[in-house]
Amino acid sequence: MERADLDFAHLPFAYRKTDANIRYWFRDGAWTEGELTSDETITLHMASTCLHYGQEIFEGLKVFERPDGRIQTFRLDENAKRLQRSARKLLMEPVPEDLFREAVHRVVRANRRFVPPYGSGASLYVRPLLLGASAEVGVKPSQEYLFLVFVTPVGPYYKAGFEPVRLIVEEEIDRAAPGGVGDVKCGGNYAAGLRATMGAKDKGYSEVLYLDAREKRYIDESGSSNFYAIRDNTYITPSSPSILPSITNMSVRQLARDMGLAVEQRPVSVDELGTFEEAGCLGTAAVITPVESITYRGTEYVYGKRGEAGPVTTELYKRLTAIQWGEAEDPYGWTEIIPEEG
Ligand SMILES: *Cc1c(COP(=O)(O)O)cnc(C)c1O
């Protein structure tokens, strides 16, 4: 195999053209076979429900080259299930788990030369999306759907990599409401939060930290990742109806238990900001990103030494990435090897 001519060790988290993406259509009650194409554009009816009524959901997962050269996915089954949950909530056609797996395997094989080599610190990001594609002008769910999966080789989400970031609590803008779709991975939630994220960046922060929309008192999550804090040997992460259930967070809760930490998933009040020893963000893109400080109503709460990840965060990061890279045993069966031939 000839590897793509890229500086894999210094990749940004950005889109890059690869050799192929894969597309399946749901029409007349059935999914098509799936077609690999090098076309980066899609042709949609201008009255498609995804363009007007927000029937658009996506997923994000990574595949990794192991030390033995084989490629593995991380918790692909959970991403498939979450896409199904998202679809049901927006009255879209759920993608069967087997079809999801087949799509990921086929598109990764077709882009083998773009999978970053083991040891580069980069990985292949897989972005499945599901779109309502039939023409409706009245408000109703689409009859047809496009399921598309593309890939792109990526480096760290935050420029600094495993370096602490600074967050600011957002009080004006809500990303999602308790009865809304904050727990759905849909583009609309990101559109709702763009002003907040860009506002935070303008002020020199990496991201915002959202509070619950009802009381503005409990921590929800960051713009694109879940939140946790460490205090008294306890891993604390918010439970809320308006946050996206992160698969990274689910995994790290298990790793925290394995390390002997207590795990609390409960409403976390902003009043606790001053009591945390460590804090971090969790997501496929963010992996575990240490949080250096959180600014709330003009006070900056700093966790540990500036510029340094705390000991618990560092250990969690090591354990998680060792499984993802195929360096450590995978006691929970989170990884799956992508067969070389389909
Ligand atoms: C995708 C996403 C996350 C992270 O979920 P993972 O499954 O860990 O990648 C967190 N918050 C939001 C809003 C997301 O869209």
Short mmCIF file of N, CA and C and ligand atoms in Angstrom, two decimals, residues 58-60 79 82 175 182 185 190 221-226 244-249 282-285, ligand 1:
data_model
loop_
_atom_site.label_atom_id
_atom_site.label_comp_id
_atom_site.label_asym_id
_atom_site.label_seq_id
_atom_site.Cartn_x
_atom_site.Cartn_y
_atom_site.Cartn_z
N PHE A 58 -26.11 13.52 12.10
CA PHE A 58 -24.80 12.99 11.72
C PHE A 58 -24.18 12.22 12.87
N GLU A 59 -23.04 11.63 12.58
CA GLU A 59 -22.26 10.93 13.59
C GLU A 59 -20.80 11.29 13.38
N GLY A 60 -19.98 10.91 14.33
CA GLY A 60 -18.55 11.12 14.18
C GLY A 60 -17.85 10.00 14.92
N ASN A 79 -22.14 4.24 17.90
CA ASN A 79 -22.46 5.32 16.95
C ASN A 79 -23.65 4.93 16.08
N ARG A 82 -26.75 5.31 18.18
CA ARG A 82 -27.10 6.71 18.43
C ARG A 82 -27.70 7.35 17.18
N ARG A 175 -28.04 26.36 23.75
CA ARG A 175 -27.82 25.43 22.64
C ARG A 175 -29.06 24.55 22.45
N GLY A 182 -31.52 18.47 22.24
CA GLY A 182 -30.12 18.54 22.65
C GLY A 182 -29.44 17.20 22.70
N LYS A 185 -27.91 14.25 17.70
CA LYS A 185 -26.75 14.82 17.01
C LYS A 185 -27.20 15.39 15.67
N TYR A 190 -25.95 22.74 16.38
CA TYR A 190 -24.70 23.46 16.14
C TYR A 190 -24.98 24.87 15.62
N GLU A 221 -23.11 21.09 28.82
CA GLU A 221 -21.90 20.59 28.17
C GLU A 221 -21.24 21.73 27.43
N SER A 222 -20.14 21.41 26.78
CA SER A 222 -19.45 22.40 25.98
C SER A 222 -20.07 22.35 24.57
N GLY A 223 -19.60 23.18 23.66
CA GLY A 223 -20.25 23.28 22.35
C GLY A 223 -20.32 21.96 21.60
N SER A 224 -19.26 21.19 21.64
CA SER A 224 -19.22 19.96 20.87
C SER A 224 -18.68 18.80 21.67
N SER A 225 -18.66 18.96 22.99
CA SER A 225 -18.15 17.86 23.81
C SER A 225 -18.79 17.88 25.19
N ASN A 226 -18.82 16.72 25.82
CA ASN A 226 -19.33 16.60 27.19
C ASN A 226 -18.29 17.14 28.17
N LEU A 244 -25.83 15.85 24.68
CA LEU A 244 -25.65 14.73 23.76
C LEU A 244 -24.95 13.62 24.52
N PRO A 245 -25.52 12.43 24.57
CA PRO A 245 -24.85 11.34 25.29
C PRO A 245 -23.56 10.92 24.56
N SER A 246 -22.45 11.38 25.08
CA SER A 246 -21.15 11.15 24.43
C SER A 246 -20.68 9.72 24.67
N ILE A 247 -20.23 9.10 23.60
CA ILE A 247 -19.70 7.73 23.69
C ILE A 247 -18.32 7.76 24.35
N THR A 248 -17.60 8.83 24.14
CA THR A 248 -16.31 8.99 24.84
C THR A 248 -16.55 9.06 26.35
N ASN A 249 -17.55 9.86 26.74
CA ASN A 249 -17.86 9.98 28.17
C ASN A 249 -18.27 8.62 28.75
N LEU A 282 -14.92 15.99 26.66
CA LEU A 282 -14.92 14.63 26.12
C LEU A 282 -15.66 14.56 24.81
N GLY A 283 -15.04 13.95 23.82
CA GLY A 283 -15.71 13.73 22.55
C GLY A 283 -14.79 12.99 21.60
N THR A 284 -15.35 12.46 20.54
CA THR A 284 -14.53 11.74 19.57
C THR A 284 -13.45 12.67 19.03
N ALA A 285 -13.85 13.90 18.70
CA ALA A 285 -12.89 14.86 18.15
C ALA A 285 -11.97 15.38 19.26
C1 LIG B 1 -20.78 14.45 19.15
C2 LIG B 1 -20.98 15.31 20.33
C3 LIG B 1 -20.36 15.04 21.56
C4 LIG B 1 -19.36 13.93 21.75
O1 LIG B 1 -19.86 12.65 21.57
P1 LIG B 1 -18.88 11.43 21.29
O2 LIG B 1 -19.79 10.28 21.09
O3 LIG B 1 -18.02 11.27 22.47
O4 LIG B 1 -18.10 11.80 20.07
C5 LIG B 1 -20.67 15.85 22.64
N1 LIG B 1 -21.51 16.89 22.53
C6 LIG B 1 -22.09 17.19 21.35
C7 LIG B 1 -23.01 18.34 21.29
C8 LIG B 1 -21.85 16.41 20.23
O5 LIG B 1 -22.45 16.73 19.06
#
